[in-house]
CSV table of C-alpha atoms in Angstrom, one decimal:
chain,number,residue,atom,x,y,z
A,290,UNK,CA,196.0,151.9,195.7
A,291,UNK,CA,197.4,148.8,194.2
A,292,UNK,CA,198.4,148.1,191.1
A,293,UNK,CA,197.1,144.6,190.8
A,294,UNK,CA,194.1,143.6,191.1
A,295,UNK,CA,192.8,141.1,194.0
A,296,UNK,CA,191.8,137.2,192.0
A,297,UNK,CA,189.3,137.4,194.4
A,298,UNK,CA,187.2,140.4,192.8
A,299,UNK,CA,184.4,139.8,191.5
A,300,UNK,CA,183.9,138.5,188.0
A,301,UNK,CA,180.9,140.5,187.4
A,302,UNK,CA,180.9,144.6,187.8
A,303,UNK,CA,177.2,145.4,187.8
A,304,UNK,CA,175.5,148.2,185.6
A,305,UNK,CA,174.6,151.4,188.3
A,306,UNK,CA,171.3,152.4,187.5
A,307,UNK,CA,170.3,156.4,188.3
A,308,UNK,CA,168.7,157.2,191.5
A,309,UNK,CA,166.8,160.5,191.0
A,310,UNK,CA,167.4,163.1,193.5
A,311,UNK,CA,171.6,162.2,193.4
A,312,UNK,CA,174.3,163.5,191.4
A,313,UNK,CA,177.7,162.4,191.7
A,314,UNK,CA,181.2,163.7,190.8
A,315,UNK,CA,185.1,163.2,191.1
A,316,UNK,CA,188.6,165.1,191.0
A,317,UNK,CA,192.5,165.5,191.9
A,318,UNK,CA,192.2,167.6,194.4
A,319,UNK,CA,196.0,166.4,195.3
A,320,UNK,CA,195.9,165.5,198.9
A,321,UNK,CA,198.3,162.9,199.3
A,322,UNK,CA,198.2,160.6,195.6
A,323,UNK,CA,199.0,162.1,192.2
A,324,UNK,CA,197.2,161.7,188.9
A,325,UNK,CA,194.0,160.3,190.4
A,326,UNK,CA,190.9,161.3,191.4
A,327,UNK,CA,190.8,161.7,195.6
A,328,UNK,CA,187.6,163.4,196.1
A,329,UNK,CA,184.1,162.7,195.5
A,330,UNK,CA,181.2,165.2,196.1
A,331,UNK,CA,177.6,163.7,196.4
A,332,UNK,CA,174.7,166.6,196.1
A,333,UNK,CA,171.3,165.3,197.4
A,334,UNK,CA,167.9,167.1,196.7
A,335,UNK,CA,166.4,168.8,199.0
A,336,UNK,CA,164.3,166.6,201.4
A,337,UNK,CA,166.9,163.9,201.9
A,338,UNK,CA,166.6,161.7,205.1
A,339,UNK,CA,170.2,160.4,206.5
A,340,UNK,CA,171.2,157.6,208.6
A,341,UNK,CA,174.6,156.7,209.7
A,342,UNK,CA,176.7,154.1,211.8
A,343,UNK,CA,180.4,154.8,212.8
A,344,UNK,CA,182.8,153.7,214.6
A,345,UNK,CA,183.4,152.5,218.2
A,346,UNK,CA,187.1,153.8,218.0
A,347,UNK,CA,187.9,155.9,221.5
A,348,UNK,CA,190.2,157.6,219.0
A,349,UNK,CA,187.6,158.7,216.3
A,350,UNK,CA,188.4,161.2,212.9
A,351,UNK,CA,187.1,164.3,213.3
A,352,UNK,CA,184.9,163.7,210.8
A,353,UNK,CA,183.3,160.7,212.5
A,354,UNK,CA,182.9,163.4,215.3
A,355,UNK,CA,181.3,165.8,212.7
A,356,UNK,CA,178.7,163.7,211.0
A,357,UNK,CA,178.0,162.3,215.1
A,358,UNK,CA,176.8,165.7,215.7
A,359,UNK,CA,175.0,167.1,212.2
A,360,UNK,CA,173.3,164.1,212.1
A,361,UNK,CA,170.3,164.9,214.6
A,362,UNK,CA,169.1,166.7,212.1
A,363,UNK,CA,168.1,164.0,210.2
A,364,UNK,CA,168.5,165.6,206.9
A,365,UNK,CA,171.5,166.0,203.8
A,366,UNK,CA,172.4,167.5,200.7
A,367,UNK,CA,176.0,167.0,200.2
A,368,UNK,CA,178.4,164.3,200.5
A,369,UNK,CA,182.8,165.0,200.7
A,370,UNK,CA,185.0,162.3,200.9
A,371,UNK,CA,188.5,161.9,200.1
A,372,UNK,CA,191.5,159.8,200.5
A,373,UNK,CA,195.0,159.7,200.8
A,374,UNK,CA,194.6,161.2,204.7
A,375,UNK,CA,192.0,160.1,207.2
A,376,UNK,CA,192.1,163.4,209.4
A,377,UNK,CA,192.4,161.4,212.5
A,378,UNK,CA,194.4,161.7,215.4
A,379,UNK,CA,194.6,165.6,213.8
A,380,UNK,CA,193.5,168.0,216.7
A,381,UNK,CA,191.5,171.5,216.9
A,382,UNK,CA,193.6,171.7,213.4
A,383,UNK,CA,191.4,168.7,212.4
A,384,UNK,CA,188.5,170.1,213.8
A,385,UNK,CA,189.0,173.4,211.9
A,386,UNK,CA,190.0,171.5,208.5
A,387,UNK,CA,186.2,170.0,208.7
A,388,UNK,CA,184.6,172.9,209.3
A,389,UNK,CA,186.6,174.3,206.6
A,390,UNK,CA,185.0,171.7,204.2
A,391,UNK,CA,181.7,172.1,205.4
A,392,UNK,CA,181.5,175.2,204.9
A,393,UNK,CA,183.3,175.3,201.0
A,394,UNK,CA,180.8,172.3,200.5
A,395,UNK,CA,177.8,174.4,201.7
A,396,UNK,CA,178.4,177.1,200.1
A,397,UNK,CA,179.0,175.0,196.6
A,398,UNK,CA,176.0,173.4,197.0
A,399,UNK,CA,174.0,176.2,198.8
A,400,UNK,CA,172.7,174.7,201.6
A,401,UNK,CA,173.5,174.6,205.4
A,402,UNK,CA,176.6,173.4,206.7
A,403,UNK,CA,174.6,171.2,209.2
A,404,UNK,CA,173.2,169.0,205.8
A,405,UNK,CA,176.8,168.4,204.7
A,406,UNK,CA,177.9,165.1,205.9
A,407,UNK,CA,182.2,164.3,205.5
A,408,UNK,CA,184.4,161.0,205.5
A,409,UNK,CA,187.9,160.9,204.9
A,410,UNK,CA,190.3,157.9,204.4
A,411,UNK,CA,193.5,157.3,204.3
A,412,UNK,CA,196.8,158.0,206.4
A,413,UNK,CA,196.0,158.7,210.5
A,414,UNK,CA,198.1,161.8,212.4
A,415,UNK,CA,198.7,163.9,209.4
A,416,UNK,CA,196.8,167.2,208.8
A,417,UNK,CA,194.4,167.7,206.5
A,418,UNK,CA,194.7,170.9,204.1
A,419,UNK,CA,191.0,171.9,203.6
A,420,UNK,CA,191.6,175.1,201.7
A,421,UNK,CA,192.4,172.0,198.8
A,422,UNK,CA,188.8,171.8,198.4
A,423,UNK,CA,188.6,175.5,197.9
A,424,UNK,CA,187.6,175.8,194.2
A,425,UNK,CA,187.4,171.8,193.8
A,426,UNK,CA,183.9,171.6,195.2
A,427,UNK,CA,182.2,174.2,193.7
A,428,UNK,CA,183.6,172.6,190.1
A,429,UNK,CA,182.3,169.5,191.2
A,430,UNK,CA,179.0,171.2,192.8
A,431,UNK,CA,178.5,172.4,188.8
A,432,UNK,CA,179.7,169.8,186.6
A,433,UNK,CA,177.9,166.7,189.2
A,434,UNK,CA,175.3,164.4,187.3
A,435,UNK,CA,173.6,161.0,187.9
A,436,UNK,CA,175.3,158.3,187.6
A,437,UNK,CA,178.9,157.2,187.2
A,438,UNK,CA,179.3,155.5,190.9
A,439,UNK,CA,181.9,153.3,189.7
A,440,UNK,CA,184.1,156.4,189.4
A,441,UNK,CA,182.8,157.9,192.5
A,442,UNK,CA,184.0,154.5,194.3
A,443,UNK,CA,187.8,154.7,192.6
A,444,UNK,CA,188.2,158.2,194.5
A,445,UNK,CA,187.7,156.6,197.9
A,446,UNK,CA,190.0,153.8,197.5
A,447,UNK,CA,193.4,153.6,199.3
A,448,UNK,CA,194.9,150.4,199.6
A,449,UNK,CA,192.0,148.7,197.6
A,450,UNK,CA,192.6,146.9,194.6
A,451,UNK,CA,189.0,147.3,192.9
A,452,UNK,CA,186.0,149.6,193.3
A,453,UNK,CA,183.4,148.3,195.2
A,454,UNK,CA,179.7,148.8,194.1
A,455,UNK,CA,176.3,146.8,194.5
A,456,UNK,CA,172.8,147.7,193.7
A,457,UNK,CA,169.1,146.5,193.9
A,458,UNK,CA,166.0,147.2,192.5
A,459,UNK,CA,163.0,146.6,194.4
A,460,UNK,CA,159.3,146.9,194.6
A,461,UNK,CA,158.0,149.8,197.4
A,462,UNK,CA,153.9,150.0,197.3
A,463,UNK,CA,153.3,150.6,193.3
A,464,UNK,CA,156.6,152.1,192.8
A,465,UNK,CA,160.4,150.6,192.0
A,466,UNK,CA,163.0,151.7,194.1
A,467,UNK,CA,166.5,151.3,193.6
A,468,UNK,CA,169.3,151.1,196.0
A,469,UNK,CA,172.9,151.8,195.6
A,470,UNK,CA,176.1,151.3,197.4
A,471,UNK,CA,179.9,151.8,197.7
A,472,UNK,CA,182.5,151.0,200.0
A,473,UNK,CA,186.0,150.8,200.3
A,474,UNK,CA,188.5,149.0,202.6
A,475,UNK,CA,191.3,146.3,202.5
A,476,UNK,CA,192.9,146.9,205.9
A,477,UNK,CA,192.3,148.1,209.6
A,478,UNK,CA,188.9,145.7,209.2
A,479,UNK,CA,187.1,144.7,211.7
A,480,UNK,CA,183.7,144.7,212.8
A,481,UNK,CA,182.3,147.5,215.0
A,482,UNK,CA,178.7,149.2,214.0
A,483,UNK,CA,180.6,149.9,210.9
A,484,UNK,CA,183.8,148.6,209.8
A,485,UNK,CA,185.5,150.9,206.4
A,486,UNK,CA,183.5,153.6,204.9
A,487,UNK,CA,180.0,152.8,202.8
A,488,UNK,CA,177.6,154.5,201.1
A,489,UNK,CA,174.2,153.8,200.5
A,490,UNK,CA,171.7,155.5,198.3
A,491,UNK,CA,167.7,155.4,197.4
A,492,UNK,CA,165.0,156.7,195.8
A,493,UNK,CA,162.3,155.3,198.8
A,494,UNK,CA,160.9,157.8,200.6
A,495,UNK,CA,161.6,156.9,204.4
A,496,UNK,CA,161.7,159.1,207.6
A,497,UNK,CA,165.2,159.2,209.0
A,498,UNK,CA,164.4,157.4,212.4
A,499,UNK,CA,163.0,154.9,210.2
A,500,UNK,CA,166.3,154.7,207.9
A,501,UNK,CA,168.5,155.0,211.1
A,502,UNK,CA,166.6,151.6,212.5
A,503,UNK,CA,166.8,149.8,209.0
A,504,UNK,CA,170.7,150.6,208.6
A,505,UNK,CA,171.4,149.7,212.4
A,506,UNK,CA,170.2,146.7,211.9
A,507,UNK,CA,171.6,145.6,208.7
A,508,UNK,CA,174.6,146.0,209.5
A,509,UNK,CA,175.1,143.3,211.9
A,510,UNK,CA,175.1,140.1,209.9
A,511,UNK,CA,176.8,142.5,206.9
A,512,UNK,CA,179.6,144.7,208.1
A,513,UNK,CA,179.7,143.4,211.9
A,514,UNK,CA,180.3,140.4,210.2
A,515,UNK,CA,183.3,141.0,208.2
A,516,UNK,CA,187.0,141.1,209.5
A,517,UNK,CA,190.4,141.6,207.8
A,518,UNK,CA,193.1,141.8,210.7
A,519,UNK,CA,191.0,142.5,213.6
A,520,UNK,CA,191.6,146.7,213.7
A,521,UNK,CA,188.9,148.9,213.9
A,522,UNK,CA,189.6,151.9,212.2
A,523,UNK,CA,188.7,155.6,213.7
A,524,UNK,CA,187.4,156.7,210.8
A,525,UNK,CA,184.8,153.6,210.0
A,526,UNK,CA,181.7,155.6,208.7
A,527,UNK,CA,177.8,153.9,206.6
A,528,UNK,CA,175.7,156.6,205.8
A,529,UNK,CA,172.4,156.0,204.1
A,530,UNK,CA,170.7,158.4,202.2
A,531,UNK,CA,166.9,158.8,200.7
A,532,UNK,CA,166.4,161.3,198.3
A,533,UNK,CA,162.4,160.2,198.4
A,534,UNK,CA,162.1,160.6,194.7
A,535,UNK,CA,160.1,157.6,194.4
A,536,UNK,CA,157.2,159.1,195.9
A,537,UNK,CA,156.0,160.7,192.9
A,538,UNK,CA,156.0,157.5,191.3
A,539,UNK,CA,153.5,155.7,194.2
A,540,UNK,CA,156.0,155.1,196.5
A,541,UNK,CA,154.3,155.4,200.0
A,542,UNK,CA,155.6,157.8,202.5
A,543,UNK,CA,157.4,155.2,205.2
A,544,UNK,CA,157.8,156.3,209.3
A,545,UNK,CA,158.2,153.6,210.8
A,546,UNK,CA,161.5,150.5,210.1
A,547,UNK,CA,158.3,148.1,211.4
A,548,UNK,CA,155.8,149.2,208.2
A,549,UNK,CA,155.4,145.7,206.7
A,550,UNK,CA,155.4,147.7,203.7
A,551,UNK,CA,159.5,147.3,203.9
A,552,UNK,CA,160.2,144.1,203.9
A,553,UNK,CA,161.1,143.1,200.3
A,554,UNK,CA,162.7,147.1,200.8
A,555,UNK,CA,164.7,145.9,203.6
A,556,UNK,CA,165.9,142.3,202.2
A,557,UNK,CA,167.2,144.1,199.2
A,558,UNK,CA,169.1,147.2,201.6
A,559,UNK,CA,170.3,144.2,203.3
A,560,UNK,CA,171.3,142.6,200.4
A,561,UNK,CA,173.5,145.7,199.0
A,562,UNK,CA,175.1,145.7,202.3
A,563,UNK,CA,176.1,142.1,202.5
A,564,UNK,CA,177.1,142.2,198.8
A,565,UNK,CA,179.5,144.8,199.7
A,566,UNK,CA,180.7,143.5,203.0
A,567,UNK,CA,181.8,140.6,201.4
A,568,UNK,CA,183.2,142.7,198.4
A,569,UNK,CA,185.8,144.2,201.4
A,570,UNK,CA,186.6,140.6,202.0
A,571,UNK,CA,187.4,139.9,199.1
A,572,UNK,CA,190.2,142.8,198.8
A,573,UNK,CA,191.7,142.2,202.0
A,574,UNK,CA,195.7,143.0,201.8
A,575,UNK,CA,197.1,140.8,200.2
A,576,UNK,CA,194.3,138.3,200.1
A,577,UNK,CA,194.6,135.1,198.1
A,578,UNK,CA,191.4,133.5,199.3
A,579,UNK,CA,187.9,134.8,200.9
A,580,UNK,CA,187.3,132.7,203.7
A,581,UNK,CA,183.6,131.8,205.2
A,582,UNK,CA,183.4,130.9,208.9
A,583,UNK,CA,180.4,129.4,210.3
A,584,UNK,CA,179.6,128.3,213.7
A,585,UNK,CA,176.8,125.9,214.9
A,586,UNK,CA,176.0,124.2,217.9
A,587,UNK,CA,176.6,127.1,220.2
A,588,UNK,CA,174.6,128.4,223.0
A,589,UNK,CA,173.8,131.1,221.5
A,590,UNK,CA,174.5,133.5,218.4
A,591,UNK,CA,175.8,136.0,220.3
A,592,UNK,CA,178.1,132.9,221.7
A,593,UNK,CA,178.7,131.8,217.9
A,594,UNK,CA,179.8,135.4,216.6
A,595,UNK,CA,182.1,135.0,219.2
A,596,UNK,CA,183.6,132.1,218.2
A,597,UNK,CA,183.7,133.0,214.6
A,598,UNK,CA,185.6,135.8,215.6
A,599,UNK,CA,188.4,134.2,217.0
A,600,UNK,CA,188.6,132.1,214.4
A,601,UNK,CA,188.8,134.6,211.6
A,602,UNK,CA,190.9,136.9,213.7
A,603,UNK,CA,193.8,134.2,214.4
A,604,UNK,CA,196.9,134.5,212.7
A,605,UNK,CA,197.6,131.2,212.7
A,606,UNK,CA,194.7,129.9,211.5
A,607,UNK,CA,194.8,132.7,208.8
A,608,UNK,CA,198.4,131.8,207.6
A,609,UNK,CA,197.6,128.0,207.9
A,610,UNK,CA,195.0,128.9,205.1
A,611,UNK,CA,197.2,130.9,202.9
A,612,UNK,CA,199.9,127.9,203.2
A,613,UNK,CA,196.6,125.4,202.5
A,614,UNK,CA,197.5,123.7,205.0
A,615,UNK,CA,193.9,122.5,206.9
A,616,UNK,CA,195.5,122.9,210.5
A,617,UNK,CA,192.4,121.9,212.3
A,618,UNK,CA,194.4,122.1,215.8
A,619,UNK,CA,194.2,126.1,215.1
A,620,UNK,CA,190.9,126.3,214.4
A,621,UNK,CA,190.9,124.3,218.1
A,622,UNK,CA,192.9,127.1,219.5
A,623,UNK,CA,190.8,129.8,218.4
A,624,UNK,CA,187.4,127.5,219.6
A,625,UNK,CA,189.4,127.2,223.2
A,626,UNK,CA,190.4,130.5,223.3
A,627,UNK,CA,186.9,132.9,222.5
A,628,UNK,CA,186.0,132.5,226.3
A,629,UNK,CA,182.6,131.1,225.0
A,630,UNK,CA,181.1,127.9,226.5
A,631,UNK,CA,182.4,124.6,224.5
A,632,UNK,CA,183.2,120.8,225.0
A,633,UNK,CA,186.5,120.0,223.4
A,634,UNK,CA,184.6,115.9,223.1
A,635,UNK,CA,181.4,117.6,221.2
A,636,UNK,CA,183.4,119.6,219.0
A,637,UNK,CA,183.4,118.8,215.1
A,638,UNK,CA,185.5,120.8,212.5
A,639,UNK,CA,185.0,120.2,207.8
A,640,UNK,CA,187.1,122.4,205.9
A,641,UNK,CA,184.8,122.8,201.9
A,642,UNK,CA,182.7,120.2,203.1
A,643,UNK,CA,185.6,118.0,204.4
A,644,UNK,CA,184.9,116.9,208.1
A,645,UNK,CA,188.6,116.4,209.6
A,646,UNK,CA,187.6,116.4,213.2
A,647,UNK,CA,185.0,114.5,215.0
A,648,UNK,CA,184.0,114.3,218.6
A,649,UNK,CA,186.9,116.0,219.8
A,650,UNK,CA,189.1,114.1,217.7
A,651,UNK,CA,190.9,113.5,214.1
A,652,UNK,CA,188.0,112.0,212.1
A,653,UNK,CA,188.0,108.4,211.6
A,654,UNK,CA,187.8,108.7,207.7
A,655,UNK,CA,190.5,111.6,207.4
A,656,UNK,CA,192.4,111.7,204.2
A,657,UNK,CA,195.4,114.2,203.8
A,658,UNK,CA,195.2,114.3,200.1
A,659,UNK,CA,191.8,114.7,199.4
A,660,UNK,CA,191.9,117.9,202.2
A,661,UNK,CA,194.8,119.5,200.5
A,662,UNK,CA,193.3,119.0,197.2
A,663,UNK,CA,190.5,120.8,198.8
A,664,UNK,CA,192.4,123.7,200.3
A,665,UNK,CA,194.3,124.8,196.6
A,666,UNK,CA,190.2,126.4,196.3
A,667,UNK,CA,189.7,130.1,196.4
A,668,UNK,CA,187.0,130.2,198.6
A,669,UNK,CA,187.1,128.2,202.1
A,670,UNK,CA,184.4,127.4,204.3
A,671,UNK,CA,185.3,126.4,207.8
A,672,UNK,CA,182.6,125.1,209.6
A,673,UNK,CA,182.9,124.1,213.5
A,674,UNK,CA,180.0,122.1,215.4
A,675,UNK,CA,180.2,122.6,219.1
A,676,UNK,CA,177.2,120.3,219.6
A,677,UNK,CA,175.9,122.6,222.5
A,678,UNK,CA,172.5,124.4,221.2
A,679,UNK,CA,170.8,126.3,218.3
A,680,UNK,CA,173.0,128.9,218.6
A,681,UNK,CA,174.4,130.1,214.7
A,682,UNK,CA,176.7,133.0,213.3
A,683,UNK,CA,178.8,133.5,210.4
A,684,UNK,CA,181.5,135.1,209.5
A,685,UNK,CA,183.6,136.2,206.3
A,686,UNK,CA,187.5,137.0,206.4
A,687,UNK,CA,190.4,136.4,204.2
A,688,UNK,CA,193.7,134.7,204.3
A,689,UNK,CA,196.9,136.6,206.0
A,690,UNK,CA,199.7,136.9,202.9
A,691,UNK,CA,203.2,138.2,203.3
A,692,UNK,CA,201.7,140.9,201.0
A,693,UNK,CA,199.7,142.1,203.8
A,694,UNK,CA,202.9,142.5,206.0
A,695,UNK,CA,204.8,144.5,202.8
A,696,UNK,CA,202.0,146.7,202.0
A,697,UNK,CA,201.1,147.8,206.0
A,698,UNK,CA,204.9,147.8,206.3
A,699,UNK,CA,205.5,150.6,204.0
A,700,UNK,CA,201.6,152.4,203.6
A,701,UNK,CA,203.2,155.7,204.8
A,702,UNK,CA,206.2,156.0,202.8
């Protein structure tokens, strides 16, 4: 964890309202940092649908592998996570460790192992002592309350500079419903089904084929849309969980992710997601400004993701924009390079608003000045025309510092 906070954090922390049916607690359980908090417990009531997205890593954590398996069952009442060590690339002795946890969680919590679900963040290769948790979790198990989830999302962090944490209140039938997230991440980002570890919370009462749809598809203009350096981690993990409190408030029982019931529901679950998606941006290693890529013109969106991609995954374009130096030739490179169709004579580049390239060329009206004036901003928007179709996609990313290079250069020691 870093001692200085990101400038690009947000301004505004907001106020994280209770969601019945979850209680929330912290502690130094000592795994790899000293004198803060490196494990959270979440205890959910009884009923609680899950829904969960992970990584595409060939090399996944065991407990990506764990919560893969438990969850079928569609149903949770605890949540471990800790940091300081991922438990990936760990063996049958990670294997054993999460069965270890499960198992202290369960019976803290008493419930079945198969409704505990388990994240862990932090260094990759190094064994994970479980029998740390012995004691810890039944603590937490007693002394967990609504609430605090700006302390719950300080005990994930590892290389972040800020908690991250986002909420929504929305009408469901006659009932309010809240929603609630955290996440963490600063490094190893990049989009695939789900990119750092998030947590999302609620009241509403839905099935958990029905969450399952509404989180597989939010994450793709949210979290599939974010990248840091272009490394997917193995231990990338959403969950979504619905306590179904709301219910006794009018909330109606929802089945089906089609029940037009949802949709101000899913703009705001969608909304959380983006918030903190963008929040992960915003802490990137080293980060000195949150970048915004948008493609138009393309073929298709698929074909514009693509593009975006490239663009926010180059180096060169990324330490062009920490220098502020509008180098539209990279943003070229990366254009040339995405292997999606383009016309180098229909392309069109604007940096905040600022077009510098026109039809394939330096625009006519380019002033150096007045672009480098532009580029001192926090926040840059690229935006590249291709002139080809209706085909649209954005992107967020973040500058590449020689921070990043001194903080991935020494994370282990």
């Amino acid at each position: 964890m870093s001692s200085s906070v990101s400038p690009l954090a947000p301004k505004h922390v907001p106020d994280m309202p209770v969601i019945a049916g979850v209680r929330l607690a912290t502690a130094e359980a000592g795994i790899r940092y000293k004198n803060r908090t490196d494990v959270l417990l979440a205890v959910m009531d009884k009923g609680t649908a899950v829904a969960g997205v992970f990584t595409r890593s060939k090399c996944p954590s065991a407990p990506v592998e764990w919560c893969r398996a438990k969850l079928k069952g569609g149903k949770a009442r605890a949540l471990v996570v800790n940091s300081g060590n991922a438990n990936a690339f760990t063996g049958k002795t990670g294997r054993s460790s999460t069965a270890l946890t499960a198992k202290i969680a369960a019976k803290a919590v008493g419930c079945s192992e198969s409704e505990i679900f388990l994240a862990s963040t932090g260094v990759i290769g190094e064994p994970l002592d479980a029998t740390k948790f012995d004691g810890v979790l039944g603590r937490l198990a007693e002394t967990a309350e609504p609430g605090d989830y700006l302390a719950a999302a300080k005990a994930i962090m590892t290389t972040d500079t800020f908690p991250k944490v986002a909420t929504a209140t929305v009408k469901l039938g006659k009932a309010k419903v809240t929603i609630n997230g955290m996440a963490k991440g600063a490094g190893m980002i990049a989009p695939d089904m789900a990119t750092m570890l998030s947590f999302v919370f609620t009241d509403a009462p839905i099935a958990p084929a029905a969450l399952q749809a509404l989180l597989k598809s939010g994450v793709e203009d949210t979290f599939n849309a974010v990248t840091i350096d272009g490394d997917t981690s193995t231990s990338d993990t959403l969950l979504a969980f619905a306590t179904g409190a709301a219910a006794e408030h009018g909330a109606p029982k929802i089945s089906r992710a089609s029940d037009p019931r949802l949709k101000a529901f899913v703009k705001a679950f969608n909304q959380v997601l983006a918030n903190l998606a963008e929040q992960v941006a915003r802490d990137g290693e080293g980060a000195r400004k949150l970048v915004e890529i948008t493609v138009e013109g393309a073929k298709t969106k698929a074909s514009a993701r693509k593009i975006a991609m490239s663009i926010a995954n180059s180096p060169l374009v990324k330490t062009a924009i920490a220098g502020e130096d509008a180098n539209w030739g990279r943003v070229v490179m990366a254009v040339g390079k995405a292997g999606e169709p383009a016309d180098r004579d229909k392309l069109s580049i604007s940096f905040n608003g600022i077009r510098v390239a026109k039809s394939g060329a330096r625009d006519p009206d380019y002033d150096e000045a007045q672009v480098s004036e532009a580029m001192k901003a926090p926040e840059i928007a690229i935006k590249v025309s291709l002139g080809l179709g209706k085909g649209r996609d954005r992107v967020m990313t973040c500058d590449l510092t020689k921070e990043y290079v001194a903080i991935n250069g020494d994370y282990r020691s």
